[in-house]
PDB file of C-alpha atoms in Angstrom:
ATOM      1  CA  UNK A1326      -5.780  -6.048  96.363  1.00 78.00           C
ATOM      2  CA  UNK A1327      -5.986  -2.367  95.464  1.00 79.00           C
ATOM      3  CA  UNK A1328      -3.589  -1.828  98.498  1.00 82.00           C
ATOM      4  CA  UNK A1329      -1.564  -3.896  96.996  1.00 71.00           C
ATOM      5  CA  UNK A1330      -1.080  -2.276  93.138  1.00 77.00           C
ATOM      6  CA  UNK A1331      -1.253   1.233  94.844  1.00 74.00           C
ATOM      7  CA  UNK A1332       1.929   0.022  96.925  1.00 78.00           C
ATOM      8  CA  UNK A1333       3.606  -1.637  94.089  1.00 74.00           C
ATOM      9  CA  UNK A1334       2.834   1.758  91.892  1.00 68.00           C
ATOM     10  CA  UNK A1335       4.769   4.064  94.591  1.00 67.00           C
ATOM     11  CA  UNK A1336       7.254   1.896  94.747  1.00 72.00           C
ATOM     12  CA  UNK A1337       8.043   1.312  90.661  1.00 72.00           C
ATOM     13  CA  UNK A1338       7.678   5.461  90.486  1.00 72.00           C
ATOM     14  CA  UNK A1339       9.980   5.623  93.928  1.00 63.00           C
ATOM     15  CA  UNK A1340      12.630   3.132  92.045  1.00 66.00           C
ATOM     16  CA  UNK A1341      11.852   5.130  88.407  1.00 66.00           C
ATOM     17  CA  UNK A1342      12.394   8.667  89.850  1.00 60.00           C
ATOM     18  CA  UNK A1343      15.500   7.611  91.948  1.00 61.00           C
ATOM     19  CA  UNK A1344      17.193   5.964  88.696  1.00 66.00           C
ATOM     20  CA  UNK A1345      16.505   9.075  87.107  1.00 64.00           C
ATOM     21  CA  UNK A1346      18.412  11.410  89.210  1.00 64.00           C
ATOM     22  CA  UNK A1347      21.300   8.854  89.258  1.00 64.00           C
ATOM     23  CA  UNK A1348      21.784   8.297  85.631  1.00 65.00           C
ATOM     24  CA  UNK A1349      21.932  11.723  84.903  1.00 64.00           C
ATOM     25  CA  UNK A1350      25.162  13.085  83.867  1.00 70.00           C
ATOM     26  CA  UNK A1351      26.902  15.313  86.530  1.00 64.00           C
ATOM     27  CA  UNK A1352      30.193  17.344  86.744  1.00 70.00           C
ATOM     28  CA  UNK A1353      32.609  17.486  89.263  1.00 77.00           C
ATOM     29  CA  UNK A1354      36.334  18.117  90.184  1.00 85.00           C
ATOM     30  CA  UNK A1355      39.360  17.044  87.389  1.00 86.00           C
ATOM     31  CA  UNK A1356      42.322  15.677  88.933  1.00 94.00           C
ATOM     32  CA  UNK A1357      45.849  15.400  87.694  1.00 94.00           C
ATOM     33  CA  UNK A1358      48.284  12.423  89.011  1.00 96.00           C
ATOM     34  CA  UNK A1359      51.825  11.808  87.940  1.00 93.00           C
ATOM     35  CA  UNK A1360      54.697  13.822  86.152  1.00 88.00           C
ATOM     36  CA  UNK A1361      54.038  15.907  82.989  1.00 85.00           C
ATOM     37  CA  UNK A1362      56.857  14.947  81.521  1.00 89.00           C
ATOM     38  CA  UNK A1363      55.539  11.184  82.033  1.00 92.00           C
ATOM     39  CA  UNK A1364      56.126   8.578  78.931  1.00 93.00           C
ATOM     40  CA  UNK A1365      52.107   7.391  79.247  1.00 95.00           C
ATOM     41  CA  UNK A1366      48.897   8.850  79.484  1.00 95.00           C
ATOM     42  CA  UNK A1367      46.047   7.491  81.228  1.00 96.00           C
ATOM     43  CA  UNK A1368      42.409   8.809  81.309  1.00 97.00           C
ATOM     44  CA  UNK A1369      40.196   7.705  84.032  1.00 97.00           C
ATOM     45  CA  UNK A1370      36.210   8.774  83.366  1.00 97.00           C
ATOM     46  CA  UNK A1371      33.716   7.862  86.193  1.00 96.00           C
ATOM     47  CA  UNK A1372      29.690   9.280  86.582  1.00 93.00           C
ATOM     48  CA  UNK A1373      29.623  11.113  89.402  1.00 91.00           C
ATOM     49  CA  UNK A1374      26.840   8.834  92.062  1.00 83.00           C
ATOM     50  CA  UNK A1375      24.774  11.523  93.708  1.00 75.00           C
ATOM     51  CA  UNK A1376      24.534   9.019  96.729  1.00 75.00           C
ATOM     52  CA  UNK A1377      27.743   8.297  97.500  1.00 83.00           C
ATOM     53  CA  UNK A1378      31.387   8.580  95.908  1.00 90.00           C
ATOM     54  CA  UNK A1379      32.584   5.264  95.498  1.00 94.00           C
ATOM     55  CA  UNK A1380      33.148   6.004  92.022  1.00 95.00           C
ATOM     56  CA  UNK A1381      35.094   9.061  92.660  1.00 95.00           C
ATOM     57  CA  UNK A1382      37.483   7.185  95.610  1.00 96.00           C
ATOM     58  CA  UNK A1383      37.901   4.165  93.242  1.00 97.00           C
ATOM     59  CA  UNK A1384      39.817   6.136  90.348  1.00 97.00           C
ATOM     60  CA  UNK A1385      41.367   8.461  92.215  1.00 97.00           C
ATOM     61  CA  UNK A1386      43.337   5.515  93.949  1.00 98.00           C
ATOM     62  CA  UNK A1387      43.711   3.444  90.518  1.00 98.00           C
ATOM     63  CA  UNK A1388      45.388   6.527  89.526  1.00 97.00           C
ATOM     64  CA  UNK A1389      47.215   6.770  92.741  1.00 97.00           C
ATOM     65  CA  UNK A1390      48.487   3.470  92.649  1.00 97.00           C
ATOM     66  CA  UNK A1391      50.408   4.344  89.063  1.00 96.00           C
ATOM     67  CA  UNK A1392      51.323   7.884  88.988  1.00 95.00           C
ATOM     68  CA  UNK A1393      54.813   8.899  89.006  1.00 84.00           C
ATOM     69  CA  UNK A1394      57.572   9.011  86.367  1.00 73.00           C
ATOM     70  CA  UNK A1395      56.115   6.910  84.057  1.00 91.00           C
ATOM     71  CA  UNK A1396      52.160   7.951  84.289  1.00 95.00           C
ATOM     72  CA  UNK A1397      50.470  11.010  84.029  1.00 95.00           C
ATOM     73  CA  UNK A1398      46.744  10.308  84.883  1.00 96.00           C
ATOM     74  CA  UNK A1399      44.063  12.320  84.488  1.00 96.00           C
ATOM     75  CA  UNK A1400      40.735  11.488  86.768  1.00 97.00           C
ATOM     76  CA  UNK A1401      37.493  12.900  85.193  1.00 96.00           C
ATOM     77  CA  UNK A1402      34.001  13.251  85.381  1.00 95.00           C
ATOM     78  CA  UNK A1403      32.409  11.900  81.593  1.00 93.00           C
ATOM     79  CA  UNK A1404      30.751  14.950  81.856  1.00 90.00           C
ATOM     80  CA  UNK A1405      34.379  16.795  80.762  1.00 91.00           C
ATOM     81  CA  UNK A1406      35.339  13.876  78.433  1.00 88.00           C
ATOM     82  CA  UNK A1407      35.326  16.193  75.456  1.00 85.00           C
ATOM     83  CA  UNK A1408      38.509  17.235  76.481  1.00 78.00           C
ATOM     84  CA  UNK A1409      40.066  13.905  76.206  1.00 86.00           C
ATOM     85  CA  UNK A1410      42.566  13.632  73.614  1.00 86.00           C
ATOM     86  CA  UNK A1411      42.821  10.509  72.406  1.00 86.00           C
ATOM     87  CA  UNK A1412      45.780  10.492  70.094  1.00 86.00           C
ATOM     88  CA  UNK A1413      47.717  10.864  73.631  1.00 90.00           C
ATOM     89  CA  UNK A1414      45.778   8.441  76.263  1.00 94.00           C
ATOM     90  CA  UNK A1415      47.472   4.845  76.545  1.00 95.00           C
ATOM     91  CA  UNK A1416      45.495   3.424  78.654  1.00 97.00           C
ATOM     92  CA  UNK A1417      41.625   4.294  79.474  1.00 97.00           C
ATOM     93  CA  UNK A1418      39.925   3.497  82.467  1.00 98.00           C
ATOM     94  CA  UNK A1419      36.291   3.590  82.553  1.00 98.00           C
ATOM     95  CA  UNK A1420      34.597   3.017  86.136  1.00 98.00           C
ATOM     96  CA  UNK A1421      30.935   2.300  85.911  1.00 97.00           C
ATOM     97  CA  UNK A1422      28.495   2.284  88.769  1.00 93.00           C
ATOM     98  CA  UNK A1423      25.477   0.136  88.574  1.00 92.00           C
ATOM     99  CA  UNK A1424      21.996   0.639  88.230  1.00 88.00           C
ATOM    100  CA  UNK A1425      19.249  -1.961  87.642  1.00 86.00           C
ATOM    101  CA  UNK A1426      21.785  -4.282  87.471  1.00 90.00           C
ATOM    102  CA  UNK A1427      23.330  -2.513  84.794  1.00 93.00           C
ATOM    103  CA  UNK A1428      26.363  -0.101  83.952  1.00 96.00           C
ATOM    104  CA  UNK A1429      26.186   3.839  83.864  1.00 94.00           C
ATOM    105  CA  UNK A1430      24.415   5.061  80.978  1.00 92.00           C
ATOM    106  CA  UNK A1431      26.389   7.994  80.414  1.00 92.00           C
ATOM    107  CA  UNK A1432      29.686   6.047  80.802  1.00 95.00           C
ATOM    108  CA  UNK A1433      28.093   3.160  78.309  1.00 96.00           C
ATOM    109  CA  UNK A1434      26.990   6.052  75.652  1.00 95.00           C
ATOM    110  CA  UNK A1435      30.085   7.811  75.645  1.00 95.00           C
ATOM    111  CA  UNK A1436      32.117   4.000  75.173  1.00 97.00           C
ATOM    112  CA  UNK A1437      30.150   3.608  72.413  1.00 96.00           C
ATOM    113  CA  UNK A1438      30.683   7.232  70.483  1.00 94.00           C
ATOM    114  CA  UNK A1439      34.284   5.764  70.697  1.00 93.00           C
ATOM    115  CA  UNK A1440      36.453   3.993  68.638  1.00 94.00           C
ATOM    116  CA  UNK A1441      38.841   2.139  71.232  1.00 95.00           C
ATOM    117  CA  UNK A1442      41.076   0.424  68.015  1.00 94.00           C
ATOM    118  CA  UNK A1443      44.364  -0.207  69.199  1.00 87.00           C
ATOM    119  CA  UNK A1444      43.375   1.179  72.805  1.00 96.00           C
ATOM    120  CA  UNK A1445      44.265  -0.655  76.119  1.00 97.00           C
ATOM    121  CA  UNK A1446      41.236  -0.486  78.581  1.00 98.00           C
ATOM    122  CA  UNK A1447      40.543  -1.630  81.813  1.00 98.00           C
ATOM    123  CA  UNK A1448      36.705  -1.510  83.258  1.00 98.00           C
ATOM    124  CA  UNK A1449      36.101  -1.479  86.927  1.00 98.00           C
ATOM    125  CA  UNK A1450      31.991  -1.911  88.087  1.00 97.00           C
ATOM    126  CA  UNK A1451      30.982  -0.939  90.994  1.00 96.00           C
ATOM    127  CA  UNK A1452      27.889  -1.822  93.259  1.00 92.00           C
ATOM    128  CA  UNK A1453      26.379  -2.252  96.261  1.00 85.00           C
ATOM    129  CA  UNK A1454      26.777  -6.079  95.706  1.00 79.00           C
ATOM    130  CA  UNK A1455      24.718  -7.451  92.290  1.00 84.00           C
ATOM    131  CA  UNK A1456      27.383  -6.435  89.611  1.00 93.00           C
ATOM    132  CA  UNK A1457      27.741  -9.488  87.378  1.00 95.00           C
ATOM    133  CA  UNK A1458      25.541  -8.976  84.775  1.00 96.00           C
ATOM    134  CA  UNK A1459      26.782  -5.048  84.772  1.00 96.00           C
ATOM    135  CA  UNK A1460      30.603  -5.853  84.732  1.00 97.00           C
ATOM    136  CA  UNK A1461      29.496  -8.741  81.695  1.00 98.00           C
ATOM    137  CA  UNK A1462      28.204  -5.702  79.718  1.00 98.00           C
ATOM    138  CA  UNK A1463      30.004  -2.633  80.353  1.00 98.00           C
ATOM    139  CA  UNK A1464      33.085  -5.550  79.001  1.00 98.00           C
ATOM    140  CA  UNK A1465      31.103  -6.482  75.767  1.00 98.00           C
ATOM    141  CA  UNK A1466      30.533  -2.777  75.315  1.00 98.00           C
ATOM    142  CA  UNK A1467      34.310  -2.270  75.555  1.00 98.00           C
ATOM    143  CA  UNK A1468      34.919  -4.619  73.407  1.00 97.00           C
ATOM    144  CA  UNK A1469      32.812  -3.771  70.460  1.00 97.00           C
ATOM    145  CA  UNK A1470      34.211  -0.772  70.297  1.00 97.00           C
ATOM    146  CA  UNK A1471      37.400  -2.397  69.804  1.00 97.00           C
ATOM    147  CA  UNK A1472      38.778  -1.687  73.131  1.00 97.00           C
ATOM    148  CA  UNK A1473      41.843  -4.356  74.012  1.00 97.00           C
ATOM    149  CA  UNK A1474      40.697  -5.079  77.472  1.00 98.00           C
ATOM    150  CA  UNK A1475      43.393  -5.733  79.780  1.00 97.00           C
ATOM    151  CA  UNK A1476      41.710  -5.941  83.147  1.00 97.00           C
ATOM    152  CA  UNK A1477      38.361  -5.841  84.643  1.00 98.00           C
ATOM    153  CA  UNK A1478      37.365  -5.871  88.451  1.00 97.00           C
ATOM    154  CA  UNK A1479      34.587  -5.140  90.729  1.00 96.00           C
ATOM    155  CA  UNK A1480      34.081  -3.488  93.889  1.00 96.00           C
ATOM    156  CA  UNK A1481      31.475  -3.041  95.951  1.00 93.00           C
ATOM    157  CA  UNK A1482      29.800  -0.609  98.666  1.00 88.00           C
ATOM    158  CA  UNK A1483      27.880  -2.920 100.578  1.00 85.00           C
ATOM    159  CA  UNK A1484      29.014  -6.566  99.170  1.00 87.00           C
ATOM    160  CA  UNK A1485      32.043  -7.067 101.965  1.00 87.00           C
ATOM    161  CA  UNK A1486      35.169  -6.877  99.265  1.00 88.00           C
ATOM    162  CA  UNK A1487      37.109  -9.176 101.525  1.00 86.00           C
ATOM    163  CA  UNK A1488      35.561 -11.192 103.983  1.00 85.00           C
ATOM    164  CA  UNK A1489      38.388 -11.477 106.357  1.00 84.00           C
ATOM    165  CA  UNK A1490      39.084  -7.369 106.563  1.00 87.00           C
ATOM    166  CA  UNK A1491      38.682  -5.263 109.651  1.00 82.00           C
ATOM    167  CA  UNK A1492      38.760  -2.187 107.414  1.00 86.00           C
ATOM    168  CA  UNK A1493      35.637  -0.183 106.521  1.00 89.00           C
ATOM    169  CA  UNK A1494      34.427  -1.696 103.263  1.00 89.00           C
ATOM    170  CA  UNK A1495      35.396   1.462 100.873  1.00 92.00           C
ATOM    171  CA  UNK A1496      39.244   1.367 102.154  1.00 94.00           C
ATOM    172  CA  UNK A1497      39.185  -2.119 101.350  1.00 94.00           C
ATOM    173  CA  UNK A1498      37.869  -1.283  97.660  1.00 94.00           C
ATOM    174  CA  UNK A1499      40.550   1.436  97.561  1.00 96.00           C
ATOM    175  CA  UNK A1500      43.189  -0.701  98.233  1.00 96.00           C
ATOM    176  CA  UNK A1501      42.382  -3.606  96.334  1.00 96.00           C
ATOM    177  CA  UNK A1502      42.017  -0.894  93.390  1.00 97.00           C
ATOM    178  CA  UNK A1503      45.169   0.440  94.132  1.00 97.00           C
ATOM    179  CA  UNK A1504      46.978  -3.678  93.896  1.00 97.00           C
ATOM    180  CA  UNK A1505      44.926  -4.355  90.774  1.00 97.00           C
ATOM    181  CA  UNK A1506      46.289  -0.517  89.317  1.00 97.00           C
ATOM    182  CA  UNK A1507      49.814  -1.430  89.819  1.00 95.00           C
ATOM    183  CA  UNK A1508      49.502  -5.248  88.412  1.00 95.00           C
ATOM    184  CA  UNK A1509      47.617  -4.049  85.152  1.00 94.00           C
ATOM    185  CA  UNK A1510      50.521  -1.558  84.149  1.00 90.00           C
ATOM    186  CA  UNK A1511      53.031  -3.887  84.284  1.00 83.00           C
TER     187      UNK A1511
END
């Protein structure tokens, strides 16, 4: 029995320590998509995973997939999102990844120092494959902040994002991102 709790312990203070390190906030590169002299703004904020970049691949294709003439996009760590203006963003993009089966803290905290009135917002979760309850939140969050939420999707690492592909799981997310990018700004 004491095996047991002692094997339990390390393992609650294994899973404690390792949601630690990946809810904390972290920097990373800004991006640019799209013509200056576009006629909408978009603002895509992701955490940074210290694991793996799904998060990062994810809105860099969303913003990808609408760039050109009529978008300027800006990609962006939430770590930098005090240099969002929002007077010029038409469209926010908020790409959460889970943990504990649910969304990003630092992505949640900075949706709710917002006021998303009169805002279009889409939410993308991502996971390794148990997102539900995250997606259902990081949406109500959205919402109470007054977001108008025009799309919502989820992708996963692990979770096979289409059964039938022959494409590494990640390409599949990226292009699936980039058909559900394009249908959303229409």
């Amino acid at each position: 029995m004491k095996t047991l709790i002692r094997t339990i312990a390390v393992i609650l203070l294994a899973w404690g320590f390792l949601t630690i390190i990946a809810q904390r906030q972290r920097d990373g590169e800004r991006k640019n998509f799209g013509s200056p002299e576009a006629q909408y703004f978009a603002t895509i904020l992701y955490n940074p995973d210290p694991f793996y970049n799904l998060d990062q691949q994810v809105s860099e294709a969303f913003a990808a997939a609408i760039a050109g003439d009529d978008w300027q996009v800006e990609v962006m760590p939430v770590a930098q999102a005090d240099r969002v203006n929002m007077r010029l963003v038409n469209l926010f993009v908020f790409c959460s990844n889970t943990y504990n089966w649910a969304p990003d803290k630092q992505i949640t905290n900075y949706i709710k120092a917002l006021d998303l009135s009169d805002k279009k917002v889409v939410a993308i979760t991502l996971g390794s494959g148990s997102t539900e309850r995250a997606k259902r939140i990081l949406e109500e969050i959205i919402k109470d902040q007054g977001g108008d939420l025009i799309g919502s999707k989820t992708y996963w690492l692990l979770r096979p994002n289409d059964e039938n592909s022959k494409l590494k799981n990640v390409e599949v997310a990226k292009e699936q991102v980039m058909e559900f990018a394009k249908a959303v700004v229409k």
